[in-house]
Short mmCIF file of C-alpha atoms in Angstrom, two decimals:
data_model
loop_
_atom_site.label_atom_id
_atom_site.label_comp_id
_atom_site.label_asym_id
_atom_site.label_seq_id
_atom_site.Cartn_x
_atom_site.Cartn_y
_atom_site.Cartn_z
CA GLY A 1 -1.19 51.36 72.78
CA ASP A 2 -4.69 50.61 71.58
CA SER A 3 -5.20 47.88 69.00
CA VAL A 4 -8.00 46.09 67.18
CA THR A 5 -7.77 42.59 65.77
CA GLN A 6 -10.25 41.31 63.22
CA MET A 7 -10.66 37.84 61.86
CA GLU A 8 -8.76 37.40 58.68
CA GLY A 9 -10.62 37.46 55.42
CA PRO A 10 -11.79 37.34 52.82
CA VAL A 11 -15.14 35.83 53.71
CA THR A 12 -17.38 34.40 51.00
CA LEU A 13 -20.94 33.43 51.79
CA SER A 14 -24.06 32.46 49.92
CA GLU A 15 -27.08 34.72 50.12
CA GLU A 16 -29.15 34.18 53.31
CA ALA A 17 -26.22 32.63 55.17
CA PHE A 18 -25.33 33.64 58.72
CA LEU A 19 -22.43 36.06 59.11
CA THR A 20 -19.98 36.44 61.98
CA ILE A 21 -16.90 38.63 61.80
CA ASN A 22 -14.83 38.46 64.95
CA CYS A 23 -13.26 41.52 66.52
CA THR A 24 -11.23 41.83 69.70
CA TYR A 25 -9.55 44.88 71.12
CA THR A 26 -6.91 46.06 73.51
CA ALA A 27 -7.35 49.44 75.14
CA THR A 28 -6.71 51.33 78.31
CA GLY A 29 -9.74 52.96 79.83
CA TYR A 30 -13.24 52.58 78.45
CA PRO A 31 -13.34 52.91 74.68
CA SER A 32 -16.34 53.20 72.41
CA LEU A 33 -16.55 50.51 69.76
CA PHE A 34 -17.66 50.78 66.17
CA TRP A 35 -18.19 48.86 62.98
CA TYR A 36 -17.66 50.79 59.76
CA VAL A 37 -18.48 49.54 56.27
CA GLN A 38 -16.79 50.49 53.02
CA TYR A 39 -18.57 49.71 49.78
CA PRO A 40 -16.47 49.52 46.61
CA GLY A 41 -15.11 52.90 45.57
CA GLU A 42 -16.56 54.71 48.57
CA GLY A 43 -15.46 56.08 51.89
CA LEU A 44 -16.12 54.48 55.24
CA GLN A 45 -19.49 54.90 56.85
CA LEU A 46 -20.64 54.01 60.32
CA LEU A 47 -22.62 50.78 60.50
CA LEU A 48 -23.20 50.55 64.25
CA LYS A 49 -21.68 51.51 67.57
CA ALA A 50 -21.67 50.76 71.29
CA THR A 51 -20.36 53.10 73.93
CA LYS A 52 -20.27 50.97 77.08
CA ALA A 53 -20.11 47.39 78.27
CA ASP A 54 -23.10 45.18 77.38
CA ASP A 55 -24.47 47.72 74.92
CA LYS A 56 -25.73 46.21 71.69
CA GLY A 57 -25.39 48.20 68.51
CA SER A 58 -27.66 47.34 65.59
CA ASN A 59 -28.40 48.61 62.11
CA LYS A 60 -29.64 47.13 58.81
CA GLY A 61 -29.91 43.68 60.39
CA PHE A 62 -26.35 43.75 61.72
CA GLU A 63 -25.66 43.49 65.45
CA ALA A 64 -22.67 43.60 67.76
CA THR A 65 -22.46 43.48 71.55
CA TYR A 66 -19.76 45.22 73.59
CA ARG A 67 -18.26 42.44 75.74
CA LYS A 68 -15.85 43.89 78.25
CA GLU A 69 -15.02 40.54 79.85
CA THR A 70 -13.80 39.11 76.56
CA THR A 71 -12.78 42.47 75.04
CA SER A 72 -14.78 41.61 71.94
CA PHE A 73 -17.26 43.25 69.58
CA HIS A 74 -18.19 40.57 67.06
CA LEU A 75 -20.37 41.55 64.09
CA GLU A 76 -23.31 39.29 63.20
CA LYS A 77 -26.11 39.17 60.69
CA GLY A 78 -28.65 36.42 60.44
CA SER A 79 -29.18 36.47 56.68
CA VAL A 80 -26.79 38.27 54.38
CA GLN A 81 -27.65 39.74 51.00
CA VAL A 82 -25.58 40.33 47.89
CA SER A 83 -25.75 44.05 48.67
CA ASP A 84 -23.86 43.44 51.94
CA SER A 85 -20.70 42.73 49.96
CA ALA A 86 -18.17 45.25 51.26
CA VAL A 87 -15.16 45.66 53.53
CA TYR A 88 -16.01 45.78 57.24
CA PHE A 89 -13.80 47.54 59.78
CA CYS A 90 -13.94 47.19 63.52
CA ALA A 91 -12.70 50.28 65.35
CA LEU A 92 -12.37 51.79 68.78
CA SER A 93 -12.26 55.36 69.98
CA ASP A 94 -10.43 56.13 73.16
CA ASN A 95 -12.82 58.98 74.05
CA THR A 96 -9.89 61.15 75.03
CA ASN A 97 -7.40 63.32 73.22
CA ALA A 98 -9.90 64.31 70.51
CA GLY A 99 -10.89 60.68 70.23
CA LYS A 100 -8.41 59.16 67.85
CA SER A 101 -9.89 55.97 66.39
CA THR A 102 -7.92 52.80 65.86
CA PHE A 103 -9.04 50.46 63.11
CA GLY A 104 -8.71 46.75 62.48
CA ASP A 105 -7.30 45.53 59.21
CA GLY A 106 -10.71 45.11 57.61
CA THR A 107 -12.56 41.99 56.47
CA THR A 108 -13.75 41.69 52.90
CA LEU A 109 -17.16 40.06 52.62
CA THR A 110 -18.43 38.72 49.31
CA VAL A 111 -21.99 37.42 49.17
CA LYS A 112 -22.89 35.26 46.18
CA PRO A 113 -26.45 34.83 44.91
CA GLU B 1 -27.82 65.18 55.11
CA PRO B 2 -24.54 66.94 55.98
CA GLU B 3 -21.45 65.31 54.57
CA VAL B 4 -17.69 65.65 54.45
CA THR B 5 -16.41 66.62 51.01
CA GLN B 6 -12.89 66.13 49.69
CA THR B 7 -11.01 67.44 46.68
CA PRO B 8 -9.44 66.33 44.45
CA SER B 9 -10.84 62.84 44.09
CA HIS B 10 -7.65 61.73 42.37
CA GLN B 11 -4.25 63.40 42.04
CA VAL B 12 -1.22 62.15 40.19
CA THR B 13 2.08 63.80 41.04
CA GLN B 14 5.79 63.35 40.54
CA MET B 15 8.00 62.30 43.41
CA GLY B 16 9.31 65.32 45.27
CA GLN B 17 6.37 67.56 44.42
CA GLU B 18 4.13 69.23 46.96
CA VAL B 19 0.53 68.11 47.26
CA ILE B 20 -2.39 69.72 49.07
CA LEU B 21 -5.51 67.71 49.77
CA ARG B 22 -8.59 69.64 50.74
CA CYS B 23 -11.54 68.79 52.92
CA VAL B 24 -14.70 70.54 54.00
CA PRO B 25 -15.85 68.92 57.26
CA ILE B 26 -19.42 68.94 58.49
CA SER B 27 -20.09 72.50 59.48
CA ASN B 28 -20.83 72.18 63.19
CA HIS B 29 -18.16 69.57 63.94
CA LEU B 30 -15.17 70.51 66.04
CA TYR B 31 -12.80 67.53 65.61
CA PHE B 32 -11.01 66.85 62.36
CA TYR B 33 -8.87 63.98 61.21
CA TRP B 34 -6.82 62.61 58.36
CA TYR B 35 -6.48 58.89 57.78
CA ARG B 36 -4.95 57.01 54.91
CA GLN B 37 -5.66 53.64 53.40
CA ILE B 38 -3.19 51.67 51.34
CA LEU B 39 -4.30 48.97 48.91
CA GLY B 40 -7.91 49.29 50.02
CA GLN B 41 -7.31 47.68 53.36
CA LYS B 42 -5.73 48.99 56.52
CA VAL B 43 -6.92 52.39 57.67
CA GLU B 44 -4.08 54.29 59.31
CA PHE B 45 -4.43 57.32 61.56
CA LEU B 46 -2.36 60.32 60.56
CA VAL B 47 -3.46 63.29 62.64
CA SER B 48 -6.26 64.76 64.71
CA PHE B 49 -7.00 68.47 64.99
CA TYR B 50 -9.05 70.34 67.54
CA ASN B 51 -9.32 73.93 68.63
CA ASN B 52 -6.98 75.04 65.83
CA GLU B 53 -4.12 72.80 66.79
CA ILE B 54 -2.92 69.26 66.34
CA SER B 55 -4.09 67.12 69.26
CA GLU B 56 -2.36 63.91 68.23
CA LYS B 57 -0.29 62.63 65.34
CA SER B 58 1.07 59.26 64.35
CA GLU B 59 4.60 58.24 63.44
CA ILE B 60 3.59 58.45 59.80
CA PHE B 61 2.90 62.18 60.19
CA ASP B 62 6.49 63.36 60.00
CA ASP B 63 7.92 66.75 59.06
CA GLN B 64 6.81 66.31 55.46
CA PHE B 65 3.17 66.51 56.52
CA SER B 66 1.24 69.48 57.81
CA VAL B 67 -2.39 70.38 58.37
CA GLU B 68 -4.15 73.67 58.38
CA ARG B 69 -7.60 75.09 58.88
CA PRO B 70 -7.16 78.32 56.96
CA ASP B 71 -10.72 79.53 57.34
CA GLY B 72 -13.93 78.45 59.00
CA SER B 73 -14.69 75.66 56.58
CA ASN B 74 -11.62 74.05 54.99
CA PHE B 75 -9.20 71.57 56.49
CA THR B 76 -6.13 70.78 54.42
CA LEU B 77 -3.37 68.19 54.42
CA LYS B 78 -0.09 69.18 52.80
CA ILE B 79 2.68 66.81 51.84
CA ARG B 80 5.77 68.89 51.12
CA SER B 81 7.88 66.48 49.11
CA THR B 82 6.00 63.38 48.09
CA LYS B 83 7.55 59.93 48.10
CA LEU B 84 6.45 56.82 46.26
CA GLU B 85 5.22 55.31 49.52
CA ASP B 86 2.84 58.23 50.02
CA SER B 87 0.62 56.73 47.31
CA ALA B 88 -2.63 55.91 49.07
CA MET B 89 -6.23 56.92 49.55
CA TYR B 90 -6.43 59.79 52.01
CA PHE B 91 -9.62 60.18 54.01
CA CYS B 92 -10.70 63.24 55.88
CA ALA B 93 -13.11 62.76 58.77
CA SER B 94 -14.87 64.98 61.24
CA SER B 95 -16.68 64.38 64.49
CA GLY B 96 -18.52 65.91 67.36
CA GLY B 97 -19.88 69.23 68.40
CA PRO B 98 -20.11 71.02 71.70
CA ASN B 99 -21.24 68.66 74.45
CA ARG B 100 -21.95 65.87 72.02
CA TYR B 101 -18.71 64.15 71.24
CA THR B 102 -19.53 60.53 70.46
CA GLY B 103 -16.38 59.16 68.85
CA GLU B 104 -18.26 58.48 65.64
CA LEU B 105 -16.35 59.56 62.57
CA PHE B 106 -17.93 60.96 59.42
CA PHE B 107 -15.69 60.26 56.46
CA GLY B 108 -15.35 61.90 53.09
CA GLU B 109 -15.15 59.90 49.89
CA GLY B 110 -11.37 60.11 49.87
CA SER B 111 -8.62 61.56 47.70
CA ARG B 112 -6.52 59.06 45.83
CA LEU B 113 -2.89 60.14 45.61
CA THR B 114 -0.61 58.48 43.09
CA VAL B 115 3.07 59.37 43.26
CA LEU B 116 5.14 58.48 40.19
#
């Protein structure tokens, strides 16, 4: 079945540091890929997405590129802020069967001033 | 901005009791889901619902679980006889409308279930 593997956390960075959270996936067919963010005490919200190979999703300074050859969708940000502290989930949707999404285990990011 | 709403935000129940969690998806969405999250980490798929029937369910979604869309707006998850291990945050999500399914999920704020 489909699966998503995220780098293990937690990740602690200083403000303005560069962020990379690795994500790789296994899927049959051609999934869409997503990063969701969960701030403390809140639900998940979409951060960015990519629907086909070589697409780059971007939002709020975060970017991720859909790499079919390496089955990866790594999340990056050039300069993190304290307000970016949250749990980040990589996910894929199989685009069939009402599009069940499969999530990675989540990576907790803490940014210190 | 349209949003998914869930009630209650927190429910405490005794083991063996029935629980109903309620959700109001975004009004023009056609796909509905329940996920759960234990200990604030892994997000686990429970069930997807489309065209008034279950389209897929996970191994977690056994005979103790059921879903219903009793009217045009609500989407409910029922747990018939709760167990301690059902304690989790339950998230409702909705997605997609006619000719514009994107795979993107819109989540509610969650309902925290505590089984004692």
